[in-house]
Short mmCIF file of C-alpha atoms in Angstrom, two decimals:
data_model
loop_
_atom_site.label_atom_id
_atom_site.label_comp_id
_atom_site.label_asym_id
_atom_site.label_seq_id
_atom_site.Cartn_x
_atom_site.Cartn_y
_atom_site.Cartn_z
CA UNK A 1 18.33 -0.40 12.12
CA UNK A 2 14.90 1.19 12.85
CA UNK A 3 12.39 2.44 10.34
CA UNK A 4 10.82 5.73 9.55
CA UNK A 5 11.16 8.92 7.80
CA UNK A 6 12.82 10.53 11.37
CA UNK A 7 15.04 8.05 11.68
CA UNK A 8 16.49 8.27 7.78
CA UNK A 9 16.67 11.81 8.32
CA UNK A 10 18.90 11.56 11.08
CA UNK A 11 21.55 9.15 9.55
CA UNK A 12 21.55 11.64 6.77
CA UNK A 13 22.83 14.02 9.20
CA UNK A 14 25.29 11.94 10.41
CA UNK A 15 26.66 10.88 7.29
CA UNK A 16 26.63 14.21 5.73
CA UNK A 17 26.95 16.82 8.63
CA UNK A 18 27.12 20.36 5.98
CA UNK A 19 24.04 19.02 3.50
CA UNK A 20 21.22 20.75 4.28
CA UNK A 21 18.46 18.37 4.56
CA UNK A 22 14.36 18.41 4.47
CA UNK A 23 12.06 16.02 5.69
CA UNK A 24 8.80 15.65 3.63
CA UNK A 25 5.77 13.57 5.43
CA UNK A 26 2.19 14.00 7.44
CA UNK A 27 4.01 15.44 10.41
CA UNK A 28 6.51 17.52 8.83
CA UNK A 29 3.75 19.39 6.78
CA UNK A 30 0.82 20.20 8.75
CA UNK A 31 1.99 23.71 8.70
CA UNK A 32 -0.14 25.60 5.83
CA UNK A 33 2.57 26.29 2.69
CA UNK A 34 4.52 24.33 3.95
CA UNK A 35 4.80 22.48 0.28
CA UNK A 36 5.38 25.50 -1.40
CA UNK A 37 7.94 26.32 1.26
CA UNK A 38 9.70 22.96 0.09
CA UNK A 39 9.38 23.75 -3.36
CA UNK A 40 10.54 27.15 -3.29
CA UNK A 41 13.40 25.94 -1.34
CA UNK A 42 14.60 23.17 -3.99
CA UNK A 43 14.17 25.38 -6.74
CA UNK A 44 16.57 27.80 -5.08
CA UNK A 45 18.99 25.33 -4.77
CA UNK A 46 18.99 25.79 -0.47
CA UNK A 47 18.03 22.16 -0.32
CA UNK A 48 20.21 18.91 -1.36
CA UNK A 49 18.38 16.08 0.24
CA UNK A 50 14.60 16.03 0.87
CA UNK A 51 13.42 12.75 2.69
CA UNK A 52 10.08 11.85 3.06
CA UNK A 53 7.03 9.23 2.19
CA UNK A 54 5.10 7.86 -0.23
CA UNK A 55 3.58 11.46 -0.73
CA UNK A 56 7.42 12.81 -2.17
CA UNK A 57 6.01 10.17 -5.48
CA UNK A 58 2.34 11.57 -5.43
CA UNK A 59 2.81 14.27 -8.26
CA UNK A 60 5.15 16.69 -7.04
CA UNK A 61 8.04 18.02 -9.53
CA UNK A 62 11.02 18.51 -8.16
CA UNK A 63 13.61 20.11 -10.03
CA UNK A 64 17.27 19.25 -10.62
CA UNK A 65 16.97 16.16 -8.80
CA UNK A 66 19.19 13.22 -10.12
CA UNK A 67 19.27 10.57 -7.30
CA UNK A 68 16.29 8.87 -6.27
CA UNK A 69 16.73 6.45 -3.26
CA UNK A 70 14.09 3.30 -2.32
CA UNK A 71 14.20 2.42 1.53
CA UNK A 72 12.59 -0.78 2.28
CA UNK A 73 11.18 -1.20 -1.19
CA UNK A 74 9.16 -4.22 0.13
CA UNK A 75 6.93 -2.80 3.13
CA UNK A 76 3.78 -2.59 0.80
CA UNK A 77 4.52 -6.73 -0.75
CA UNK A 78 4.18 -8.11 3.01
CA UNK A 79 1.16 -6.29 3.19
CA UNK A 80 -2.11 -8.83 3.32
CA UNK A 81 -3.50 -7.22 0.41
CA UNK A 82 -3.60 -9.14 -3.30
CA UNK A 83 -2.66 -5.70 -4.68
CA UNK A 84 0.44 -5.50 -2.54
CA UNK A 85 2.66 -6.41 -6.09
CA UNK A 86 0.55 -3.54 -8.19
CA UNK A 87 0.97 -1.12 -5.49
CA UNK A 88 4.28 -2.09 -5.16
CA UNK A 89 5.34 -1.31 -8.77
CA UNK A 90 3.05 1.61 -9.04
CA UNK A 91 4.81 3.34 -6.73
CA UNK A 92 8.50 2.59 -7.69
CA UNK A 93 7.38 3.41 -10.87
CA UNK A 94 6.56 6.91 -9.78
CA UNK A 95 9.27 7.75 -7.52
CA UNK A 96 11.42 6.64 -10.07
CA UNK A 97 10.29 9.16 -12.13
CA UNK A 98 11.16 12.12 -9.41
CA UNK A 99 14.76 11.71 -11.03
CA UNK A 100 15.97 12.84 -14.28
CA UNK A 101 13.21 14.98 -15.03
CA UNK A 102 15.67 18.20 -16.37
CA UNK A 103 18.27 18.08 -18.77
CA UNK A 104 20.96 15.86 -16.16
CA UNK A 105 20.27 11.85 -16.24
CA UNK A 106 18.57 10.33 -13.11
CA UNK A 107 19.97 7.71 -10.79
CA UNK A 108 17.65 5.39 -8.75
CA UNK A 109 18.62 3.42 -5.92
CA UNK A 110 15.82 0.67 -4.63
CA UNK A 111 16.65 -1.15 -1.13
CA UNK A 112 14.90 -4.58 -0.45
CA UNK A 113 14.96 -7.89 0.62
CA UNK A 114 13.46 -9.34 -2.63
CA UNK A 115 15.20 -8.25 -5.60
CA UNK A 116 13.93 -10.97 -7.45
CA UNK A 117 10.34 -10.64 -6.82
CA UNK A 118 8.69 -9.60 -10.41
CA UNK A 119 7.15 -6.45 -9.40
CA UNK A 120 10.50 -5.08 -8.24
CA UNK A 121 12.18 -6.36 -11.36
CA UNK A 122 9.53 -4.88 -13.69
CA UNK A 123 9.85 -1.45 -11.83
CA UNK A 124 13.69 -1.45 -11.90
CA UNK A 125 12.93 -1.97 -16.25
CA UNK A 126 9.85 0.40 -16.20
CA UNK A 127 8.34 -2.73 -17.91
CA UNK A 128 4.65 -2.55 -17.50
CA UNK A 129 4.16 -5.65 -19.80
CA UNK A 130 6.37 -8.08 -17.79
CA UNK A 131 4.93 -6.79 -14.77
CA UNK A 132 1.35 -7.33 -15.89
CA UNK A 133 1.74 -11.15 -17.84
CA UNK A 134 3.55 -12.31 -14.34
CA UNK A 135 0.53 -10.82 -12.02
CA UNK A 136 -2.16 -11.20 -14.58
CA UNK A 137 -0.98 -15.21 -14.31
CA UNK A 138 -0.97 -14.75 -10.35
CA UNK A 139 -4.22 -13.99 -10.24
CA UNK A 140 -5.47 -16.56 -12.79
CA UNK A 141 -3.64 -19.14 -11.18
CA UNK A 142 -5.09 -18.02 -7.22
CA UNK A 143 -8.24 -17.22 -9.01
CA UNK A 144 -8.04 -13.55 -7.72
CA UNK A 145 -9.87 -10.05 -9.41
CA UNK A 146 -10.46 -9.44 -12.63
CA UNK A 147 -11.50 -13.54 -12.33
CA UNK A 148 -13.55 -13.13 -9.46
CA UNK A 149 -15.34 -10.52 -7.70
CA UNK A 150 -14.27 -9.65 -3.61
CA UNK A 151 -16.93 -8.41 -1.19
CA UNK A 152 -14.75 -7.36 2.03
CA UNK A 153 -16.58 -7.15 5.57
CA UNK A 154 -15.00 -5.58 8.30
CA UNK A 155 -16.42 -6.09 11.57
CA UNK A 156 -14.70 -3.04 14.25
CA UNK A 157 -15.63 -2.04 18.14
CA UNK A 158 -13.56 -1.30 21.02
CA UNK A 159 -12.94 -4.46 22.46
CA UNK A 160 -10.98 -6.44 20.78
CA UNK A 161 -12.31 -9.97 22.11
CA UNK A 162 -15.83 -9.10 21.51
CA UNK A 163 -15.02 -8.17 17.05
CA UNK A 164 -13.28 -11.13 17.04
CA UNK A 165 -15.85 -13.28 18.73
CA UNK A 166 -18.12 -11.34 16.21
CA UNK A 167 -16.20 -12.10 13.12
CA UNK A 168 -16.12 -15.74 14.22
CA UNK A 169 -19.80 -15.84 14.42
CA UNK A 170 -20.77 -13.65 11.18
CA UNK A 171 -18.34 -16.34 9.63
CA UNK A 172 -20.70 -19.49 11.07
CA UNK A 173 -23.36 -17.48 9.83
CA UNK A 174 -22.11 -16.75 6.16
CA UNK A 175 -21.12 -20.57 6.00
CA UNK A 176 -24.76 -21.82 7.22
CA UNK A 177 -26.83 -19.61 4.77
CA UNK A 178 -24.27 -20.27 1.44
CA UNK A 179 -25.91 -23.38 1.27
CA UNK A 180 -24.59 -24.86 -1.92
CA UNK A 181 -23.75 -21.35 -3.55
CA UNK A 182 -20.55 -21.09 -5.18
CA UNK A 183 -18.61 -18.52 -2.61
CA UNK A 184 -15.84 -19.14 -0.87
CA UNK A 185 -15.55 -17.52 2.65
CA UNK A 186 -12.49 -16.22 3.37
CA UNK A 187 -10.99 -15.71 7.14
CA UNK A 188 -11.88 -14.38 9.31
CA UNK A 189 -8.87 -12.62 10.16
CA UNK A 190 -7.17 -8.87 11.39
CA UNK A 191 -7.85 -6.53 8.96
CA UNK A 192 -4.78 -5.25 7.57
CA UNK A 193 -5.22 -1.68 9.35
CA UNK A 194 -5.95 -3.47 13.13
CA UNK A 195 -7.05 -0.70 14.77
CA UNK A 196 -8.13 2.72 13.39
CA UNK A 197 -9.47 5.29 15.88
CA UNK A 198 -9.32 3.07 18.73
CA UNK A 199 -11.28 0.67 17.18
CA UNK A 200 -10.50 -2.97 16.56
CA UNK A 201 -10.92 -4.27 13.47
CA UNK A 202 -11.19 -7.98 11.43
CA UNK A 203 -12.54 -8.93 8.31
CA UNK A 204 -14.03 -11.30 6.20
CA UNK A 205 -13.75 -11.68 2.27
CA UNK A 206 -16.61 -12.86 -0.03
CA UNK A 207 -15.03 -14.77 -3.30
CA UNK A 208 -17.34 -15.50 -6.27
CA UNK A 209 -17.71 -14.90 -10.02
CA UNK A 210 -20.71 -12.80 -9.85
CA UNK A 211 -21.63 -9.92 -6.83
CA UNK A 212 -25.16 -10.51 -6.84
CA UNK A 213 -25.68 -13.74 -5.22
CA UNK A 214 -22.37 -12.70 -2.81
CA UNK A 215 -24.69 -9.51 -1.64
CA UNK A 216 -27.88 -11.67 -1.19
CA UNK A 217 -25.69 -13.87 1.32
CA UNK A 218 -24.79 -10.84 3.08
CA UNK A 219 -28.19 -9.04 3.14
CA UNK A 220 -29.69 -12.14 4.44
CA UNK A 221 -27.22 -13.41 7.27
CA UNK A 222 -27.44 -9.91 8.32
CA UNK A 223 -31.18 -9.15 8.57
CA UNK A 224 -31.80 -11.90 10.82
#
């Protein structure tokens, strides 16, 4: 129960008290070197379990390593994002690929709640081509990019009644001046990062086959 790199790194503890154990995210490196301390450290063998997040699969070559383990493999699918499946395989695809990388085999371990779901599959193969038919045909069939273009508009202040009472009104807006244009407005609706900075943020999403008469819509909703 519970979620985060701190918590992980604590059970690891617990389950195996004499491992020596490093913890590899924003707040655990802030320190300058502190990546080539890490490194240094694993090469030297002083290290047998490094935990950390989606930076640990963001080009860094560990040596020796030959277990690879997935925690909540699914976080980035709930996300409200049409990429969420790319993202998703792109990045089991490259922590995968932390494992095995010397002469010993690799191991990889992937936790989740949807072991079915194609992305997951595909990554657990290092398939690209099933992964891509299954969300090329996703996208077809929801008529998402490379079939359409997106223009995303995020409306953000500090209060968080008065951006969504502004969302709600640039929507009424878009919808008045579309006229009989072919685009679809979308939401509005939180944006998927809420609030960033203490600001409050929603958004609205543009859907058409071409950007120019999406950014026409925009430029003239917004200049009156």
């Amino acid at each position: 129960r519970g979620a985060g790199t701190e918590r992980i790194e604590s059970e690891l503890h617990r389950l195996f008290p004499t491992s020596a154990i490093a913890r590899m995210d924003t707040d655990a490196t802030k320190t300058r070197d502190r990546h080539r301390q890490l490194h240094d450290a694993l090469r030297r063998q002083q290290i047998n379990v490094v935990v950390g997040t989606q930076m640990v699969a963001k080009g860094h070559d560990f040596p020796q390593v030959t277990l690879v383990g997935v925690v909540s493999a699914d976080t980035a699918l709930n996300l409200p994002d049409f990429r969420a499946g790319e993202r998703t395989f792109d990045l089991l695809t490259q922590v995968a690929g932390r494992a095995g990388r010397g002469e010993r085999p690799g191991r990889v371990l992937i936790q989740t709640f949807c072991p079915s779901h194609y992305a997951i599959q595909a990554a657990s193969r290092h398939d690209y081509e099933a992964f891509y038919r299954a969300e090329i045909q996703m996208r077809k069939r929801l008529r998402l990019p490379p079939f359409v273009h997106l223009v995303e508009l995020t409306i953000l202040g500090s209060r968080r009644e008065s951006v969504q009472r502004a969302a709600h009104e640039l929507r009424d807006a878009l919808e008045t001046k579309r006229g009989r244009r072919r685009i679809t407005v979308l939401g509005p609706a939180p944006h998927r990062v809420a609030r960033l900075r203490r600001a409050f943020r929603w958004r609205l999403i543009l859907k058409a086959t071409q950007v120019g008469p999406m950014l026409q819509l925009v430029r003239r909703t917004l200049g009156e």
